[in-house]
PDB file of C-alpha atoms in Angstrom:
ATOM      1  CA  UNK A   1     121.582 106.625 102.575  1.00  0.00           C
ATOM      2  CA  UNK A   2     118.615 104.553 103.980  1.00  0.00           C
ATOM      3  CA  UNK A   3     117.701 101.108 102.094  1.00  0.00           C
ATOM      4  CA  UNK A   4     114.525  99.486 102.238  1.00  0.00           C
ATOM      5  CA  UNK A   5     114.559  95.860 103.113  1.00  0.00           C
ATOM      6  CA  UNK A   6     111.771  93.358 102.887  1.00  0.00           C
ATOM      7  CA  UNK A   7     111.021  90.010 104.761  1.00  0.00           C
ATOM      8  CA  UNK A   8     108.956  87.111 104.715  1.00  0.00           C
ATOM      9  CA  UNK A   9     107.815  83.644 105.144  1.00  0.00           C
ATOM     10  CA  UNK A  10     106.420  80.920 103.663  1.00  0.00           C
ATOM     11  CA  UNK A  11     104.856  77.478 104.797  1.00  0.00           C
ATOM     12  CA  UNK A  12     103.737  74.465 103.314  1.00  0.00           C
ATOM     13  CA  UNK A  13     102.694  71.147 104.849  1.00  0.00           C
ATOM     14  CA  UNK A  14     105.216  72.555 107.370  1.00  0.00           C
ATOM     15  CA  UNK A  15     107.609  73.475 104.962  1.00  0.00           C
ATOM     16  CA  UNK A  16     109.218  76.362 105.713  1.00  0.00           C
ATOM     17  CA  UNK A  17     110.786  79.043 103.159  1.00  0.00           C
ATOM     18  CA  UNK A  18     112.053  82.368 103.476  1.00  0.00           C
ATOM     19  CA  UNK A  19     112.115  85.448 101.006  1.00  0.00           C
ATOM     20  CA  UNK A  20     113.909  89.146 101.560  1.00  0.00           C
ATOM     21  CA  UNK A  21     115.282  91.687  99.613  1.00  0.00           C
ATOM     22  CA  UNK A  22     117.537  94.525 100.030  1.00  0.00           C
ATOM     23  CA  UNK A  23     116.942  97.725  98.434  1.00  0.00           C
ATOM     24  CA  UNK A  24     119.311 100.684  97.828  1.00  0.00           C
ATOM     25  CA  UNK A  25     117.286 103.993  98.191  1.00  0.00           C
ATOM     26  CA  UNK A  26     117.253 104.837  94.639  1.00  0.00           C
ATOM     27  CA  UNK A  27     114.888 101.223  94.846  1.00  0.00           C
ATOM     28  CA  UNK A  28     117.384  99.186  93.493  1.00  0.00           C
ATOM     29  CA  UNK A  29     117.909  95.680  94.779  1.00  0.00           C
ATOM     30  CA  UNK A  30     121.636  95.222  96.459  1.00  0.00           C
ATOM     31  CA  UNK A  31     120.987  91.454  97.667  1.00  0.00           C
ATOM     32  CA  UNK A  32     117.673  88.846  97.404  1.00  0.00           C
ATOM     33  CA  UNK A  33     117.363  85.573  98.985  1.00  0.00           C
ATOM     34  CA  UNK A  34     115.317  82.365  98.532  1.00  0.00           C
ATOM     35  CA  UNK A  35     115.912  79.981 100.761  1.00  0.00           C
ATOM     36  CA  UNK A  36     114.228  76.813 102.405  1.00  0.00           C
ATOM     37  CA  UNK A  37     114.756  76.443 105.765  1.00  0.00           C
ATOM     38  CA  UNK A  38     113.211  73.322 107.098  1.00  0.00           C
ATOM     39  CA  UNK A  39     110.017  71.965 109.009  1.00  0.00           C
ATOM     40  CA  UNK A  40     108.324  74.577 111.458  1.00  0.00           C
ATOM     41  CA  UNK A  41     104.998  76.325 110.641  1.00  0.00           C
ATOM     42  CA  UNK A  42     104.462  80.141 109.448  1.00  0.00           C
ATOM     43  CA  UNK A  43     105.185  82.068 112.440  1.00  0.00           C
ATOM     44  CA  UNK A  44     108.910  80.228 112.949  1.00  0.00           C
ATOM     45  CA  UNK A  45     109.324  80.879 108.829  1.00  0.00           C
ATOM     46  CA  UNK A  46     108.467  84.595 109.938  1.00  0.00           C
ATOM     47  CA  UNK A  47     111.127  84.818 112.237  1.00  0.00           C
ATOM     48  CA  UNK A  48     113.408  83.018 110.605  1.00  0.00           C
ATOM     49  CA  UNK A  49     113.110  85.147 107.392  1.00  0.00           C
ATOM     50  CA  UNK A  50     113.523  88.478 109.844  1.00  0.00           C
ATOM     51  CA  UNK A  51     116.677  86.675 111.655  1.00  0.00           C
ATOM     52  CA  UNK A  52     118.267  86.388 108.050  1.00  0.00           C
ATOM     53  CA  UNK A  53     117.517  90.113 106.862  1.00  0.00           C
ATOM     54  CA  UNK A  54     119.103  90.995 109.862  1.00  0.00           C
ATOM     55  CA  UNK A  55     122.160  89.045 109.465  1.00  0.00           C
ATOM     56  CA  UNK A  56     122.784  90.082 105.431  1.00  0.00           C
ATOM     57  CA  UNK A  57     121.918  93.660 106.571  1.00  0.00           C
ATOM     58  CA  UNK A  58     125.019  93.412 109.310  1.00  0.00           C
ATOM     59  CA  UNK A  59     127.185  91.972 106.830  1.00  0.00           C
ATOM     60  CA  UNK A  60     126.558  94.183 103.891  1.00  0.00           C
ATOM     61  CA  UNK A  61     127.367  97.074 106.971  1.00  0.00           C
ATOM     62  CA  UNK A  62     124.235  98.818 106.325  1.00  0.00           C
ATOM     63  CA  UNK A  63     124.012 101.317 108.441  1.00  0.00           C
ATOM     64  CA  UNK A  64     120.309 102.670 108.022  1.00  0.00           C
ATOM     65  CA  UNK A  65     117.580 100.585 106.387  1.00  0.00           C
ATOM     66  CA  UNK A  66     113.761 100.869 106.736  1.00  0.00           C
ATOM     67  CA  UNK A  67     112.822  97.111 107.581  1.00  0.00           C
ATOM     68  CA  UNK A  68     109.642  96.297 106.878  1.00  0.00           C
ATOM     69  CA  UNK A  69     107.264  92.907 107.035  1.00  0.00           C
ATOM     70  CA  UNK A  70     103.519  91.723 106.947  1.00  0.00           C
ATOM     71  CA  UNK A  71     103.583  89.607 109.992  1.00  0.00           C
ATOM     72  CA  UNK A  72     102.003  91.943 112.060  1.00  0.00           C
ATOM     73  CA  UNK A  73     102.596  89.747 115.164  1.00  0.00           C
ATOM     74  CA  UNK A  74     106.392  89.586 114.576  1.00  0.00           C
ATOM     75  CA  UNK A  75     107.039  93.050 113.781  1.00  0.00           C
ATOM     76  CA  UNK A  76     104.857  93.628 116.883  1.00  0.00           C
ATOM     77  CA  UNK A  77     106.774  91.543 119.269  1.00  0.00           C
ATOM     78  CA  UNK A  78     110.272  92.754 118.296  1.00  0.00           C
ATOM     79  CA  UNK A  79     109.528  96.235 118.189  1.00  0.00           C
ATOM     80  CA  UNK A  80     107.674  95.819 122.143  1.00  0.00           C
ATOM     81  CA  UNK A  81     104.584  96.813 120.914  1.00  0.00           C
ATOM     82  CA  UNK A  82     103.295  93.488 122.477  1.00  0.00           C
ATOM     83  CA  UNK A  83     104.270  91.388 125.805  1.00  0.00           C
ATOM     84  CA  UNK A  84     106.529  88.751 124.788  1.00  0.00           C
ATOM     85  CA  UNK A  85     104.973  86.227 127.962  1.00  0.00           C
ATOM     86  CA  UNK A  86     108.085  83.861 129.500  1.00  0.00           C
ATOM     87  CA  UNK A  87     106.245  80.786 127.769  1.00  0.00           C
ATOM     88  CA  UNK A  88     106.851  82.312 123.955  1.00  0.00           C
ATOM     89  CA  UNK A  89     108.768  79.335 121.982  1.00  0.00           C
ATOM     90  CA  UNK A  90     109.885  82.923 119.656  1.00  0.00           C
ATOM     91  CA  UNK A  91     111.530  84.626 122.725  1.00  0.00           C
ATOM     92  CA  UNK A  92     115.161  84.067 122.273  1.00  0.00           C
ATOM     93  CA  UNK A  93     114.148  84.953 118.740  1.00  0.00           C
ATOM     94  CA  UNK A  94     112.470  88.161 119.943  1.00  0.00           C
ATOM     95  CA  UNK A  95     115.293  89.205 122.140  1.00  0.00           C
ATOM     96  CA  UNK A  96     118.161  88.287 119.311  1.00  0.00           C
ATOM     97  CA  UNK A  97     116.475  90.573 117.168  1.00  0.00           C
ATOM     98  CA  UNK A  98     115.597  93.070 119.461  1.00  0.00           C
ATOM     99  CA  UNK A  99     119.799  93.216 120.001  1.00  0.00           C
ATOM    100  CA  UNK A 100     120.391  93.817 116.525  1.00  0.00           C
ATOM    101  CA  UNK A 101     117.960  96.407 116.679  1.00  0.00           C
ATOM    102  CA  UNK A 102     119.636  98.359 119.328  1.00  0.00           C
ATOM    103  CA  UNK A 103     123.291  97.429 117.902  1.00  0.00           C
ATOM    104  CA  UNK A 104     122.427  99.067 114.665  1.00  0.00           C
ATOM    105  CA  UNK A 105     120.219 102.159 115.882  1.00  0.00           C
ATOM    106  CA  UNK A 106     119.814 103.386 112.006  1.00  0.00           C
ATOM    107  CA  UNK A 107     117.570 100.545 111.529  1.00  0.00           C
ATOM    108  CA  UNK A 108     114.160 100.432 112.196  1.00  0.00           C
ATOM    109  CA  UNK A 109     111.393  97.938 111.708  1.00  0.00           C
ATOM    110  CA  UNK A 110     107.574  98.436 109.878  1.00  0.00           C
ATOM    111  CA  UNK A 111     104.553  96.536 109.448  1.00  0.00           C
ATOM    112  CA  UNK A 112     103.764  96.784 106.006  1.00  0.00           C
ATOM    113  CA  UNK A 113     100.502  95.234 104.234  1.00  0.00           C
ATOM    114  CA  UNK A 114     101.211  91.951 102.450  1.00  0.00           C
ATOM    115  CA  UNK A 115     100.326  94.046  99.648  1.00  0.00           C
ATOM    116  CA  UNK A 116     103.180  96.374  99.268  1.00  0.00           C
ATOM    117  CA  UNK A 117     105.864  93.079 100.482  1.00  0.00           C
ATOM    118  CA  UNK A 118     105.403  91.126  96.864  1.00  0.00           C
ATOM    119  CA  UNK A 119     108.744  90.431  95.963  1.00  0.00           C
ATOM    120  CA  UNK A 120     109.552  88.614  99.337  1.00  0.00           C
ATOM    121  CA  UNK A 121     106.306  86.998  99.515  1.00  0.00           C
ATOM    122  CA  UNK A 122     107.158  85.783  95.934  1.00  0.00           C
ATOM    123  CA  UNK A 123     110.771  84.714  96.852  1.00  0.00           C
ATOM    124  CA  UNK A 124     109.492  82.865 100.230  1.00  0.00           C
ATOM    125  CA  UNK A 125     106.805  80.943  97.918  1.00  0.00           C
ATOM    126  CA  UNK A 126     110.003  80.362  95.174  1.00  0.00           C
ATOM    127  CA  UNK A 127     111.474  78.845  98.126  1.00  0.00           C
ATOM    128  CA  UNK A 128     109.120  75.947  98.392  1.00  0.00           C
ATOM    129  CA  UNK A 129     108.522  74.901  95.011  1.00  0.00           C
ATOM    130  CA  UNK A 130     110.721  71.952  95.233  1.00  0.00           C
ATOM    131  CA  UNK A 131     109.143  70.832  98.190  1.00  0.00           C
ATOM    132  CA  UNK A 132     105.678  71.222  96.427  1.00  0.00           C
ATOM    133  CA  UNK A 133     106.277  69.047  93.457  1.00  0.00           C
ATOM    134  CA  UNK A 134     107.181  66.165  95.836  1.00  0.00           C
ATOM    135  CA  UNK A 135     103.786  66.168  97.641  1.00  0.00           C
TER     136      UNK A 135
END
């Protein structure tokens, strides 16, 4: 049984959000998350949106899910498709993923356009709409 799981960030005047969803492989959501996660710009909302998938994947004990984002430079940087240089401020980030990856070898992660990741765009952006009405 492989799930589909979706992640992403949002950003606002530095306001950070994050959206995923979990997806049973009849397409059915198990788990969704809106969250705001404090002051950082959209790369760290990125990451921090993939770090919590992760996470609720490894608690839920899913043991094969399709991962999939629109941040082509995280997905990118995870998978090793791209030099992570010593200076990245995302490295631990990069190599903390990178572990789950390998501890949970049924998982594996996809670029996806932002197209086709709608529901955790939408639930990033829910994220922030408290912080919007205050600005």
């Amino acid at each position: 049984m492989t799930c589909k799981a979706y992640f992403d960030g949002a950003c606002f005047l530095n306001y950070c959000g994050i959206g995923y969803v979990i997806r049973d492989p009849e397409g059915f959501n198990i788990w969704k998350a809106s969250e705001y996660v404090g002051r950082g710009d959209a790369l760290g909302a990125e990451y921090w949106a993939l770090m919590a998938l992760l996470r609720r994947l490894s608690l839920l004990r899913i043991q094969h899910a399709v991962i999939c984002g629109d941040s082509r430079t995280v997905v990118c940087q995870v998978s090793g498709q791209v030099n992570t240089r010593a200076t990245n401020r995302f490295r631990k980030v990069i190599f903390t993923a990178r572990q789950f990856l390998r501890e949970h070898p049924g998982w594996a992660l996809k670029w996806i356009p932002r197209a086709e990741n709608g529901l955790a765009d939408s639930l990033a952006t829910e994220s922030l709409s408290a912080i919007k009405t205050k600005d």
